[in-house]
Each structure stands twice: as C-alpha cells, then as structure tokens.
mmCIF file of C-alpha atoms in Angstrom:
data_model
loop_
_atom_site.group_PDB
_atom_site.id
_atom_site.type_symbol
_atom_site.label_atom_id
_atom_site.label_comp_id
_atom_site.label_asym_id
_atom_site.label_seq_id
_atom_site.Cartn_x
_atom_site.Cartn_y
_atom_site.Cartn_z
ATOM 1 C CA MET T 1218 98.799 112.316 165.368
ATOM 2 C CA ASN T 1219 100.982 110.893 162.573
ATOM 3 C CA ASN T 1220 98.502 111.688 159.791
ATOM 4 C CA ALA T 1221 95.673 110.181 161.836
ATOM 5 C CA PHE T 1222 92.383 111.857 162.546
ATOM 6 C CA VAL T 1223 91.130 111.980 166.116
ATOM 7 C CA CYS T 1224 88.101 109.703 166.538
ATOM 8 C CA ASP T 1225 84.885 111.660 166.607
ATOM 9 C CA LYS T 1226 82.752 110.701 169.596
ATOM 10 C CA ASN T 1227 79.683 110.433 167.383
ATOM 11 C CA THR T 1228 81.306 108.040 164.924
ATOM 12 C CA THR T 1229 80.332 104.373 165.120
ATOM 13 C CA PHE T 1230 82.731 101.825 163.707
ATOM 14 C CA ASN T 1231 81.764 98.332 162.595
ATOM 15 C CA TYR T 1232 83.689 95.117 163.053
ATOM 16 C CA VAL T 1233 84.757 93.011 160.099
ATOM 17 C CA PRO T 1234 82.463 89.961 159.713
ATOM 18 C CA GLY T 1235 84.578 86.849 160.232
ATOM 19 C CA ASN T 1236 87.250 88.664 162.230
ATOM 20 C CA ARG T 1237 88.166 87.403 165.691
ATOM 21 C CA GLU T 1238 85.671 88.586 168.271
ATOM 22 C CA VAL T 1239 86.779 90.954 171.017
ATOM 23 C CA ILE T 1240 87.141 88.550 173.931
ATOM 24 C CA ASP T 1241 90.019 89.828 176.078
ATOM 25 C CA GLN T 1242 88.203 92.197 178.424
ATOM 26 C CA LYS T 1243 91.299 92.485 180.623
ATOM 27 C CA HIS T 1244 93.173 93.863 177.627
ATOM 28 C CA VAL T 1245 90.314 96.297 176.977
ATOM 29 C CA ARG T 1246 90.459 97.523 180.583
ATOM 30 C CA ASN T 1247 94.221 98.031 180.359
ATOM 31 C CA ILE T 1248 93.768 100.123 177.229
ATOM 32 C CA MET T 1249 91.008 102.128 178.924
ATOM 33 C CA ASN T 1250 93.311 102.856 181.839
ATOM 34 C CA ALA T 1251 96.115 104.003 179.539
ATOM 35 C CA MET T 1252 93.804 106.165 177.429
ATOM 36 C CA SER T 1253 92.227 107.814 180.477
ATOM 37 C CA LYS T 1254 95.745 108.763 181.673
ATOM 38 C CA GLY T 1255 96.526 110.380 178.350
ATOM 39 C CA GLU T 1256 99.091 107.804 177.329
ATOM 40 C CA PHE T 1257 99.730 107.348 173.609
ATOM 41 C CA ILE T 1258 97.709 104.554 172.032
ATOM 42 C CA PRO T 1259 98.327 103.625 168.375
ATOM 43 C CA PRO T 1260 95.531 104.733 166.043
ATOM 44 C CA ILE T 1261 92.937 102.235 164.907
ATOM 45 C CA ILE T 1262 92.873 101.453 161.191
ATOM 46 C CA VAL T 1263 89.506 101.646 159.467
ATOM 47 C CA ASP T 1264 88.353 100.761 155.970
ATOM 48 C CA ARG T 1265 87.077 103.979 154.452
ATOM 49 C CA LYS T 1266 84.278 102.411 152.393
ATOM 50 C CA THR T 1267 82.747 100.080 154.986
ATOM 51 C CA ASN T 1268 83.817 101.751 158.250
ATOM 52 C CA PHE T 1269 85.110 98.342 159.374
ATOM 53 C CA VAL T 1270 87.830 98.312 162.024
ATOM 54 C CA VAL T 1271 90.665 96.468 160.302
ATOM 55 C CA ASP T 1272 93.087 96.825 163.208
ATOM 56 C CA GLY T 1273 92.190 97.952 166.720
ATOM 57 C CA GLN T 1274 89.052 96.178 167.910
ATOM 58 C CA HIS T 1275 90.177 96.235 171.544
ATOM 59 C CA ARG T 1276 91.102 99.909 171.275
ATOM 60 C CA ASN T 1277 87.702 100.717 169.840
ATOM 61 C CA GLU T 1278 85.977 98.744 172.603
ATOM 62 C CA ALA T 1279 87.950 100.758 175.168
ATOM 63 C CA ARG T 1280 86.917 103.945 173.355
ATOM 64 C CA MET T 1281 83.250 102.968 173.517
ATOM 65 C CA TYR T 1282 83.410 102.269 177.257
ATOM 66 C CA LEU T 1283 85.165 105.575 177.969
ATOM 67 C CA LEU T 1284 82.574 107.471 175.938
ATOM 68 C CA LYS T 1285 79.798 105.910 178.017
ATOM 69 C CA GLU T 1286 81.594 106.906 181.215
ATOM 70 C CA GLY T 1287 82.195 110.464 180.008
ATOM 71 C CA ILE T 1288 85.967 110.177 180.395
ATOM 72 C CA VAL T 1289 88.094 112.470 178.233
ATOM 73 C CA PHE T 1290 90.606 110.709 175.991
ATOM 74 C CA GLU T 1291 92.188 110.902 172.568
ATOM 75 C CA LEU T 1292 92.425 108.066 170.046
ATOM 76 C CA GLY T 1293 93.506 108.396 166.446
ATOM 77 C CA VAL T 1294 91.950 106.720 163.417
ATOM 78 C CA ILE T 1295 93.635 106.093 160.098
ATOM 79 C CA TYR T 1296 91.311 105.593 157.154
ATOM 80 C CA ALA T 1297 92.535 103.438 154.281
ATOM 81 C CA ASP T 1298 91.068 101.674 151.271
ATOM 82 C CA PHE T 1299 91.131 97.870 151.342
ATOM 83 C CA ASP T 1300 89.992 95.487 148.616
ATOM 84 C CA ASN T 1301 89.119 92.906 151.264
ATOM 85 C CA PRO T 1302 88.895 94.240 154.858
ATOM 86 C CA LEU T 1303 88.804 90.689 156.284
ATOM 87 C CA LEU T 1304 92.074 89.662 154.635
ATOM 88 C CA ALA T 1305 93.578 92.974 155.717
ATOM 89 C CA ALA T 1306 92.508 92.281 159.323
ATOM 90 C CA ILE T 1307 94.132 88.848 159.149
ATOM 91 C CA MET T 1308 97.344 90.406 157.840
ATOM 92 C CA TYR T 1309 97.461 92.991 160.636
ATOM 93 C CA ASN T 1310 96.809 90.345 163.278
ATOM 94 C CA ASN T 1311 99.085 87.671 161.853
ATOM 95 C CA LYS T 1312 101.768 88.165 164.508
ATOM 96 C CA ARG T 1313 99.424 88.561 167.470
ATOM 97 C CA LYS T 1314 99.772 85.731 169.971
ATOM 98 C CA GLU T 1315 96.071 85.838 170.867
ATOM 99 C CA TRP T 1316 95.138 84.805 167.337
ATOM 100 C CA ARG T 1317 94.858 81.034 167.561
ATOM 101 C CA ILE T 1318 94.489 78.671 164.636
ATOM 102 C CA ALA T 1319 90.740 78.583 165.283
ATOM 103 C CA SER T 1320 90.570 82.352 164.640
ATOM 104 C CA TYR T 1321 92.211 81.941 161.250
ATOM 105 C CA VAL T 1322 90.030 78.972 160.321
ATOM 106 C CA LYS T 1323 86.882 80.927 161.183
ATOM 107 C CA ALA T 1324 88.065 83.973 159.222
ATOM 108 C CA TYR T 1325 88.992 82.040 156.098
ATOM 109 C CA ILE T 1326 85.726 80.117 156.209
ATOM 110 C CA HIS T 1327 83.953 83.468 156.196
ATOM 111 C CA ASP T 1328 86.094 84.315 153.149
ATOM 112 C CA ASN T 1329 84.514 81.222 151.541
ATOM 113 C CA ARG T 1330 87.666 79.090 151.288
ATOM 114 C CA GLU T 1331 86.729 75.470 150.732
ATOM 115 C CA SER T 1332 89.860 73.939 152.289
ATOM 116 C CA TYR T 1333 89.118 75.615 155.605
ATOM 117 C CA LYS T 1334 85.518 74.420 155.484
ATOM 118 C CA LEU T 1335 86.783 70.858 154.989
ATOM 119 C CA LEU T 1336 89.188 71.216 157.919
ATOM 120 C CA HIS T 1337 86.469 72.576 160.193
ATOM 121 C CA ASN T 1338 83.981 69.889 159.164
ATOM 122 C CA PHE T 1339 86.529 67.123 159.724
ATOM 123 C CA CYS T 1340 87.208 68.335 163.264
ATOM 124 C CA ALA T 1341 83.506 68.804 163.975
ATOM 125 C CA THR T 1342 82.583 65.298 162.832
ATOM 126 C CA HIS T 1343 85.498 63.353 164.329
ATOM 127 C CA GLY T 1344 85.204 63.042 168.063
ATOM 128 C CA LEU T 1345 88.885 63.057 168.979
ATOM 129 C CA PHE T 1346 89.240 66.487 167.415
ATOM 130 C CA ALA T 1347 85.808 67.883 168.200
ATOM 131 C CA THR T 1348 86.134 69.021 171.810
ATOM 132 C CA GLY T 1349 88.555 69.312 174.685
ATOM 133 C CA ASN T 1350 91.627 69.903 172.549
ATOM 134 C CA LYS T 1351 92.698 73.500 171.946
ATOM 135 C CA TYR T 1352 95.177 72.180 169.383
ATOM 136 C CA LYS T 1353 92.502 70.280 167.469
ATOM 137 C CA TYR T 1354 93.081 72.072 164.175
ATOM 138 C CA SER T 1355 96.856 71.799 164.213
ATOM 139 C CA SER T 1356 96.576 68.114 165.190
ATOM 140 C CA ALA T 1357 93.993 67.422 162.503
ATOM 141 C CA ILE T 1358 96.201 69.123 159.902
ATOM 142 C CA ILE T 1359 98.969 66.654 160.719
ATOM 143 C CA LEU T 1360 96.568 63.794 160.129
ATOM 144 C CA LEU T 1361 95.052 65.251 156.962
ATOM 145 C CA THR T 1362 98.118 66.646 155.210
ATOM 146 C CA HIS T 1363 101.150 65.254 157.112
ATOM 147 C CA MET T 1364 102.367 68.854 157.342
ATOM 148 C CA TYR T 1365 103.729 69.907 160.706
ATOM 149 C CA ASP T 1366 103.947 73.688 160.201
ATOM 150 C CA THR T 1367 100.658 75.523 160.748
ATOM 151 C CA ALA T 1368 101.990 78.699 159.113
ATOM 152 C CA VAL T 1369 100.332 77.550 155.899
ATOM 153 C CA VAL T 1370 96.980 77.759 157.706
ATOM 154 C CA ARG T 1371 97.615 81.193 159.181
ATOM 155 C CA ASN T 1372 98.762 82.531 155.818
ATOM 156 C CA GLY T 1373 95.618 81.350 154.056
ATOM 157 C CA ASP T 1374 97.514 78.867 151.890
ATOM 158 C CA LEU T 1375 95.957 75.632 153.129
ATOM 159 C CA VAL T 1376 95.030 73.295 150.267
ATOM 160 C CA LEU T 1377 92.885 70.397 151.396
ATOM 161 C CA THR T 1378 90.777 68.091 149.265
ATOM 162 C CA GLN T 1379 87.887 65.774 150.000
ATOM 163 C CA GLU T 1380 90.103 62.890 148.874
ATOM 164 C CA GLN T 1381 92.601 63.735 151.605
ATOM 165 C CA CYS T 1382 89.770 63.752 154.129
ATOM 166 C CA ASN T 1383 88.597 60.364 152.898
ATOM 167 C CA ASN T 1384 92.112 58.912 153.093
ATOM 168 C CA ALA T 1385 92.516 60.293 156.601
ATOM 169 C CA GLU T 1386 89.577 58.143 157.707
ATOM 170 C CA ILE T 1387 91.820 55.070 157.617
ATOM 171 C CA VAL T 1388 94.415 56.606 159.895
ATOM 172 C CA TYR T 1389 91.743 58.136 162.112
ATOM 173 C CA ASN T 1390 90.244 54.695 162.756
ATOM 174 C CA GLU T 1391 93.694 53.452 163.758
ATOM 175 C CA ILE T 1392 94.012 56.395 166.138
ATOM 176 C CA ILE T 1393 90.637 55.508 167.634
ATOM 177 C CA ALA T 1394 91.952 52.021 168.354
ATOM 178 C CA LEU T 1395 95.222 53.353 169.774
ATOM 179 C CA SER T 1396 93.409 55.903 171.929
ATOM 180 C CA LYS T 1397 92.008 53.050 174.021
ATOM 181 C CA PHE T 1398 95.433 52.597 175.586
ATOM 182 C CA ILE T 1399 97.233 55.822 174.596
ATOM 183 C CA ASN T 1400 95.243 58.726 175.984
ATOM 184 C CA CYS T 1401 97.586 61.302 174.441
ATOM 185 C CA ILE T 1402 97.544 59.993 170.879
ATOM 186 C CA THR T 1403 96.168 63.291 169.509
ATOM 187 C CA ASP T 1404 98.977 65.293 171.089
ATOM 188 C CA LYS T 1405 100.811 66.966 168.231
ATOM 189 C CA SER T 1406 104.179 65.385 169.010
ATOM 190 C CA VAL T 1407 102.731 61.903 169.495
ATOM 191 C CA LEU T 1408 100.688 62.221 166.330
ATOM 192 C CA LYS T 1409 103.730 63.313 164.354
ATOM 193 C CA ALA T 1410 105.630 60.304 165.676
ATOM 194 C CA TRP T 1411 102.773 57.966 164.786
ATOM 195 C CA ILE T 1412 102.482 59.262 161.210
ATOM 196 C CA ALA T 1413 106.212 58.737 160.689
ATOM 197 C CA ALA T 1414 106.306 55.316 162.361
ATOM 198 C CA ARG T 1415 103.148 54.148 160.622
ATOM 199 C CA ALA T 1416 104.814 54.457 157.206
ATOM 200 C CA GLU T 1417 107.383 51.883 158.337
ATOM 201 C CA ILE T 1418 104.956 49.670 160.259
ATOM 202 C CA ILE T 1419 102.532 49.003 157.392
ATOM 203 C CA LYS T 1420 105.420 47.706 155.287
ATOM 204 C CA ARG T 1421 106.022 44.960 157.822
ATOM 205 C CA ILE T 1422 102.730 44.017 159.438
ATOM 206 C CA ASN T 1423 98.971 44.256 159.080
ATOM 207 C CA MET T 1424 97.731 47.245 161.067
ATOM 208 C CA GLN T 1425 95.116 45.248 162.986
ATOM 209 C CA ASP T 1426 97.830 42.831 164.091
ATOM 210 C CA TYR T 1427 100.075 45.724 165.059
ATOM 211 C CA ILE T 1428 97.398 47.294 167.235
ATOM 212 C CA MET T 1429 96.871 43.977 169.009
ATOM 213 C CA LEU T 1430 100.604 43.788 169.727
ATOM 214 C CA ALA T 1431 100.806 47.435 170.764
ATOM 215 C CA LYS T 1432 98.053 46.964 173.322
ATOM 216 C CA ASN T 1433 100.347 44.670 175.311
ATOM 217 C CA LYS T 1434 103.843 45.686 174.233
ATOM 218 C CA LEU T 1435 103.845 49.459 173.733
ATOM 219 C CA VAL T 1436 105.650 51.316 176.515
ATOM 220 C CA PRO T 1437 104.744 55.035 176.308
ATOM 221 C CA PRO T 1438 107.774 57.291 176.863
ATOM 222 C CA ALA T 1439 107.822 59.602 179.855
ATOM 223 C CA SER T 1440 108.364 62.643 177.627
ATOM 224 C CA PHE T 1441 106.615 63.955 174.520
ATOM 225 C CA ARG T 1442 109.722 63.947 172.342
ATOM 226 C CA ILE T 1443 108.874 62.846 168.827
ATOM 227 C CA ALA T 1444 111.956 60.626 168.469
ATOM 228 C CA GLU T 1445 111.182 58.734 171.679
ATOM 229 C CA TRP T 1446 107.583 58.058 170.668
ATOM 230 C CA HIS T 1447 108.698 57.039 167.178
ATOM 231 C CA ASN T 1448 111.091 54.498 168.656
ATOM 232 C CA ALA T 1449 108.442 53.260 171.081
ATOM 233 C CA PHE T 1450 106.011 52.590 168.235
ATOM 234 C CA LEU T 1451 108.637 50.658 166.290
ATOM 235 C CA LYS T 1452 109.833 48.638 169.317
ATOM 236 C CA VAL T 1453 106.454 46.923 169.361
ATOM 237 C CA LEU T 1454 107.591 44.953 166.301
ATOM 238 C CA LYS T 1455 110.714 43.563 167.994
#
C-alpha cells in the first residue's frame, strides 16, 4: 500500500496533545462505511517515536470502531520521524475546512506560544468576544492588530504583545458603547469598517462626543459591506 504498513489490530495509537479533538462523528461513520466495503482509504501518518497520529484521527477512530465490531478492513499506516508532532499535525491539517481558528489557537497555546495565550486571554476576559461568536478570534485579531487576514494565525506567525492588548482596551470600550445601539459591531466587516473610520474620526472629534452623535444619527446599512459601514460611520459627522 504505497510503502505503508497495514495497521496491526493490536496496535494502539495515541493522539497528539493539543491537536484538534475528533468531533465529527458523521465523518467517522462515513469512513467506517467506506472501509467496511473495502474502498481505499489513505494511510494514517504516525510519529515513529511517540506513536502519535499526526494525520488521520478520524480514520483511526473508524478503525477502532470496526475492530470492536469485528468487521474486516484494511488501513495503512506510514511511520515517519517528526521533530514536533504537534506542528506536523497542524501542517497536515492546514487546508482542512473543519480546522477553525479556535483549533489553531488551542494547538499553538499547547506549543507554549505567548502570543496565542494573549489572544485567548483577551477573548476570555472581554465579554463581546467571550461567547456566542464563532468568529471571536478573527474579530479580536482585527481589534488587537488591525490585521484582516487570519492566515498569520493559522501559520503560527501571530506576534501579539501585552502593549497591544492594553492599547486595544481603549477601542474595546468604544465598541462597548457602540454595541448599545449597533448589535453587530463585532461582525468582522463592521469591525474592519470601524477601525478604518475611527482613524479619521478621532482627528476631528472627541470620541465621547462622537458616540453621543452616533446614537441618534448613525443609520446602519442594510448590508455588511465594509465600504457602506465606513461611510455610515463618517456620515455621523456631517
């Protein structure tokens, strides 16, 4: 099987600490069905030294279920040597749609990266980003770094300092005030528009005065287009 060994039924594989947990049971069942029919399933990739599954957690879960049920199947395993199995797992999963930003943040925290700890702590301690927003990390990154591309987070290249977190407090408090009459202020597009408009607004008016005006004069656009929200924020000053 393409230089892969067939998994021995008595072999137990471990999962990489910090890797995304196996949560898609529907995906596991689909793999089980394919394996039980004898369809080809790509081999799992395992770190030789630790026996950690670097790629193929769902396939291994399907394997374990089929073993318990006594169903005959064949699944290959490729053993390789990795300096850091967790970083290897991130690399293999980097293009998988089921890997959300939260999965990367959790993994890099486990890899002891301070910037990711700061990001997580900021979201956990600031209510608008704490719950109920599946885009909380990507929204918080906009606030903290003014970067709009989350690829830097997925690639492990996020650089975040405590000073940036402290500076973000000012803008966060403004967002708190705006959230009283803009319930979508933490939407990524709206937040991007606010960050851009804010740079122009503070040159012309005190922020407290602006918020008082916005409460009565801001007309939220019907869409979530950044340009329309940007213009709406600036129209408050006219």
